[in-house]
């Protein structure tokens, strides 16, 4: 089954939205298989955002993302990558629908509180970048029989 990398950015941590964001994935039925809090350094973020390093906004993105702790997690379940992106909303919060995390809790693209992998391939790369293999757990979700047919 599919896995996605979801991260609460420093603004989301500062604003006390960690529980709210996690609760949405939990309630939807996704299984939490990895969780960690840390302040990321520039080397890690350059790898994470390797496709954005040439963008004019990259320096400000780097200083923002290293400004404080982030909460990293891996959620597993049916269609996790695409559904995770939909639950987060659009990159620009102003284009995000109410009911999505960004549509409900933020308004500025540079302070959009959360990250979600944009493809299955980038999810696997991001999980390997932010977690060691031992930190990603395997266990049975006993409620699965009530979530999946
Ligand atoms: P992530 O889930 O954070 O990866 O966002 P995304 O996949 O929706 O967008 P993308 O990967 O293209 O950009 C990563 C992050 O860089 C975004 O979440 C924004 O915080 C920031 N960003 C992207 N485009 C812009 C921009 O044009 N201006 C500014 N200031 N920030 C941007
Ligand atoms: Mg992205």
Short mmCIF file of C-alpha atoms and ligand atoms in Angstrom, two decimals:
data_model
loop_
_atom_site.label_atom_id
_atom_site.label_comp_id
_atom_site.label_asym_id
_atom_site.label_seq_id
_atom_site.Cartn_x
_atom_site.Cartn_y
_atom_site.Cartn_z
CA UNK A 1 0.00 0.00 0.00
CA UNK A 2 1.02 3.60 -0.63
CA UNK A 3 2.98 5.89 1.70
CA UNK A 4 3.40 9.66 1.71
CA UNK A 5 5.69 12.09 3.49
CA UNK A 6 3.81 14.87 5.29
CA UNK A 7 5.61 17.64 7.18
CA UNK A 8 4.33 20.43 9.40
CA UNK A 9 6.52 23.41 8.57
CA UNK A 10 7.94 25.82 11.21
CA UNK A 11 4.93 28.16 10.91
CA UNK A 12 2.53 25.27 11.53
CA UNK A 13 4.48 24.18 14.60
CA UNK A 14 4.62 27.75 15.95
CA UNK A 15 0.90 28.20 15.39
CA UNK A 16 0.01 25.03 17.28
CA UNK A 17 -1.45 23.22 14.28
CA UNK A 18 0.45 19.92 14.62
CA UNK A 19 -2.40 18.11 16.37
CA UNK A 20 -5.03 19.49 13.99
CA UNK A 21 -3.08 18.35 10.92
CA UNK A 22 -2.31 14.91 12.34
CA UNK A 23 -5.92 14.46 13.45
CA UNK A 24 -7.19 14.89 9.89
CA UNK A 25 -5.01 12.05 8.60
CA UNK A 26 -5.85 9.87 11.59
CA UNK A 27 -9.58 10.44 11.29
CA UNK A 28 -9.56 9.84 7.55
CA UNK A 29 -8.16 6.37 8.27
CA UNK A 30 -4.52 6.71 7.31
CA UNK A 31 -1.95 4.84 9.40
CA UNK A 32 0.90 6.73 11.05
CA UNK A 33 4.10 4.73 10.52
CA UNK A 34 6.81 7.32 11.33
CA UNK A 35 6.97 10.53 13.36
CA UNK A 36 9.78 12.88 14.39
CA UNK A 37 10.45 16.50 15.32
CA UNK A 38 13.66 18.32 14.46
CA UNK A 39 15.11 21.60 13.18
CA UNK A 40 16.31 20.87 9.66
CA UNK A 41 19.61 22.22 8.35
CA UNK A 42 20.30 23.74 4.95
CA UNK A 43 21.98 20.62 3.56
CA UNK A 44 18.89 18.51 4.22
CA UNK A 45 16.53 21.13 2.79
CA UNK A 46 18.60 21.54 -0.36
CA UNK A 47 18.10 17.84 -0.98
CA UNK A 48 14.42 17.98 -0.07
CA UNK A 49 13.79 20.97 -2.37
CA UNK A 50 16.40 19.99 -5.01
CA UNK A 51 14.03 20.96 -7.86
CA UNK A 52 13.61 24.50 -6.44
CA UNK A 53 17.22 25.56 -5.72
CA UNK A 54 17.37 27.85 -8.76
CA UNK A 55 14.11 29.65 -7.93
CA UNK A 56 14.30 33.30 -6.84
CA UNK A 57 12.35 32.51 -3.66
CA UNK A 58 14.68 29.66 -2.64
CA UNK A 59 16.85 31.69 -0.18
CA UNK A 60 13.78 32.87 1.71
CA UNK A 61 12.32 29.34 1.62
CA UNK A 62 15.58 28.04 3.15
CA UNK A 63 15.70 30.61 5.95
CA UNK A 64 12.03 30.02 6.72
CA UNK A 65 12.35 26.23 6.76
CA UNK A 66 15.42 26.34 9.06
CA UNK A 67 13.83 28.92 11.41
CA UNK A 68 12.48 26.33 13.84
CA UNK A 69 11.41 22.74 14.28
CA UNK A 70 9.34 20.82 11.78
CA UNK A 71 7.28 17.69 12.41
CA UNK A 72 7.95 14.91 9.91
CA UNK A 73 5.59 12.00 9.42
CA UNK A 74 4.81 9.12 7.13
CA UNK A 75 1.20 8.16 6.54
CA UNK A 76 0.24 4.90 4.86
CA UNK A 77 -2.97 3.83 3.14
CA UNK A 78 -4.98 3.74 -0.07
CA UNK A 79 -3.99 6.50 -2.54
CA UNK A 80 -2.07 8.26 0.27
CA UNK A 81 0.01 10.56 -1.98
CA UNK A 82 -2.81 12.08 -4.02
CA UNK A 83 -5.28 12.17 -1.14
CA UNK A 84 -2.62 13.77 1.07
CA UNK A 85 -2.09 16.55 -1.47
CA UNK A 86 -5.84 17.11 -1.68
CA UNK A 87 -6.15 17.25 2.09
CA UNK A 88 -3.35 19.87 2.20
CA UNK A 89 -4.82 22.03 -0.59
CA UNK A 90 -3.05 24.06 -3.27
CA UNK A 91 0.49 25.45 -2.92
CA UNK A 92 -1.09 28.92 -2.85
CA UNK A 93 -3.48 28.99 0.13
CA UNK A 94 -5.62 31.59 -1.67
CA UNK A 95 -6.43 28.91 -4.27
CA UNK A 96 -7.13 26.27 -1.62
CA UNK A 97 -10.70 25.26 -0.94
CA UNK A 98 -12.23 25.54 2.52
CA UNK A 99 -12.05 22.10 4.04
CA UNK A 100 -8.43 21.66 3.03
CA UNK A 101 -5.70 22.32 5.62
CA UNK A 102 -4.30 25.36 3.78
CA UNK A 103 -7.78 26.57 2.84
CA UNK A 104 -8.78 26.51 6.49
CA UNK A 105 -5.65 27.76 8.25
CA UNK A 106 -3.46 30.03 6.10
CA UNK A 107 -3.43 32.74 3.41
CA UNK A 108 0.17 33.29 2.22
CA UNK A 109 2.16 31.00 -0.14
CA UNK A 110 5.36 31.59 1.83
CA UNK A 111 3.63 30.51 5.05
CA UNK A 112 1.57 27.54 3.93
CA UNK A 113 2.14 25.44 7.10
CA UNK A 114 2.55 21.98 5.60
CA UNK A 115 4.28 19.87 2.96
CA UNK A 116 3.07 16.77 1.15
CA UNK A 117 4.85 14.57 -1.40
CA UNK A 118 3.72 15.25 -4.98
CA UNK A 119 4.23 11.73 -6.41
CA UNK A 120 4.81 8.16 -5.26
CA UNK A 121 8.42 8.45 -6.42
CA UNK A 122 9.11 11.68 -4.52
CA UNK A 123 7.35 10.22 -1.46
CA UNK A 124 9.78 7.30 -1.37
CA UNK A 125 12.74 9.68 -1.86
CA UNK A 126 11.53 12.04 0.86
CA UNK A 127 10.84 9.21 3.33
CA UNK A 128 14.41 7.95 2.79
CA UNK A 129 15.76 11.49 3.20
CA UNK A 130 13.95 12.34 6.46
CA UNK A 131 13.89 8.92 8.16
CA UNK A 132 16.18 5.96 8.62
CA UNK A 133 14.65 2.61 7.59
CA UNK A 134 14.33 1.59 11.28
CA UNK A 135 12.29 4.71 12.03
CA UNK A 136 9.57 3.67 9.58
CA UNK A 137 7.48 1.10 11.43
CA UNK A 138 5.56 -1.96 10.36
CA UNK A 139 2.54 -2.85 12.45
CA UNK A 140 -1.09 -3.88 12.02
CA UNK A 141 -3.68 -1.17 12.35
CA UNK A 142 -6.37 -3.11 14.20
CA UNK A 143 -9.10 -0.71 13.02
CA UNK A 144 -8.27 -1.46 9.36
CA UNK A 145 -11.20 -3.87 9.05
CA UNK A 146 -13.50 -0.93 9.76
CA UNK A 147 -11.79 1.36 7.27
CA UNK A 148 -11.32 -0.94 4.27
CA UNK A 149 -13.89 -3.28 2.72
P1 LIG B 1 5.30 21.60 -0.66
O1 LIG B 1 4.25 20.63 -0.21
O2 LIG B 1 5.83 22.49 0.43
O3 LIG B 1 6.41 20.95 -1.47
O4 LIG B 1 4.54 22.59 -1.61
P2 LIG B 1 4.09 22.33 -3.09
O5 LIG B 1 4.54 20.99 -3.59
O6 LIG B 1 2.66 22.64 -3.14
O7 LIG B 1 4.90 23.46 -3.84
P3 LIG B 1 6.40 23.41 -4.40
O8 LIG B 1 7.04 22.10 -4.10
O9 LIG B 1 6.37 23.90 -5.80
O10 LIG B 1 7.09 24.54 -3.52
C1 LIG B 1 7.58 24.25 -2.22
C2 LIG B 1 7.29 25.42 -1.30
O11 LIG B 1 8.00 26.56 -1.74
C3 LIG B 1 5.83 25.83 -1.27
O12 LIG B 1 5.07 25.11 -0.33
C4 LIG B 1 5.93 27.29 -0.87
O13 LIG B 1 6.07 27.41 0.54
C5 LIG B 1 7.22 27.71 -1.52
N1 LIG B 1 6.94 28.34 -2.80
C6 LIG B 1 6.63 27.73 -3.99
N2 LIG B 1 6.44 28.61 -4.96
C7 LIG B 1 6.66 29.81 -4.39
C8 LIG B 1 6.64 31.15 -4.88
O14 LIG B 1 6.38 31.42 -6.05
N3 LIG B 1 6.91 32.14 -3.97
C9 LIG B 1 7.22 31.88 -2.67
N4 LIG B 1 7.47 32.88 -1.82
N5 LIG B 1 7.24 30.64 -2.17
C10 LIG B 1 6.98 29.63 -3.01
MG1 LIG B 2 6.48 20.24 -3.43
#
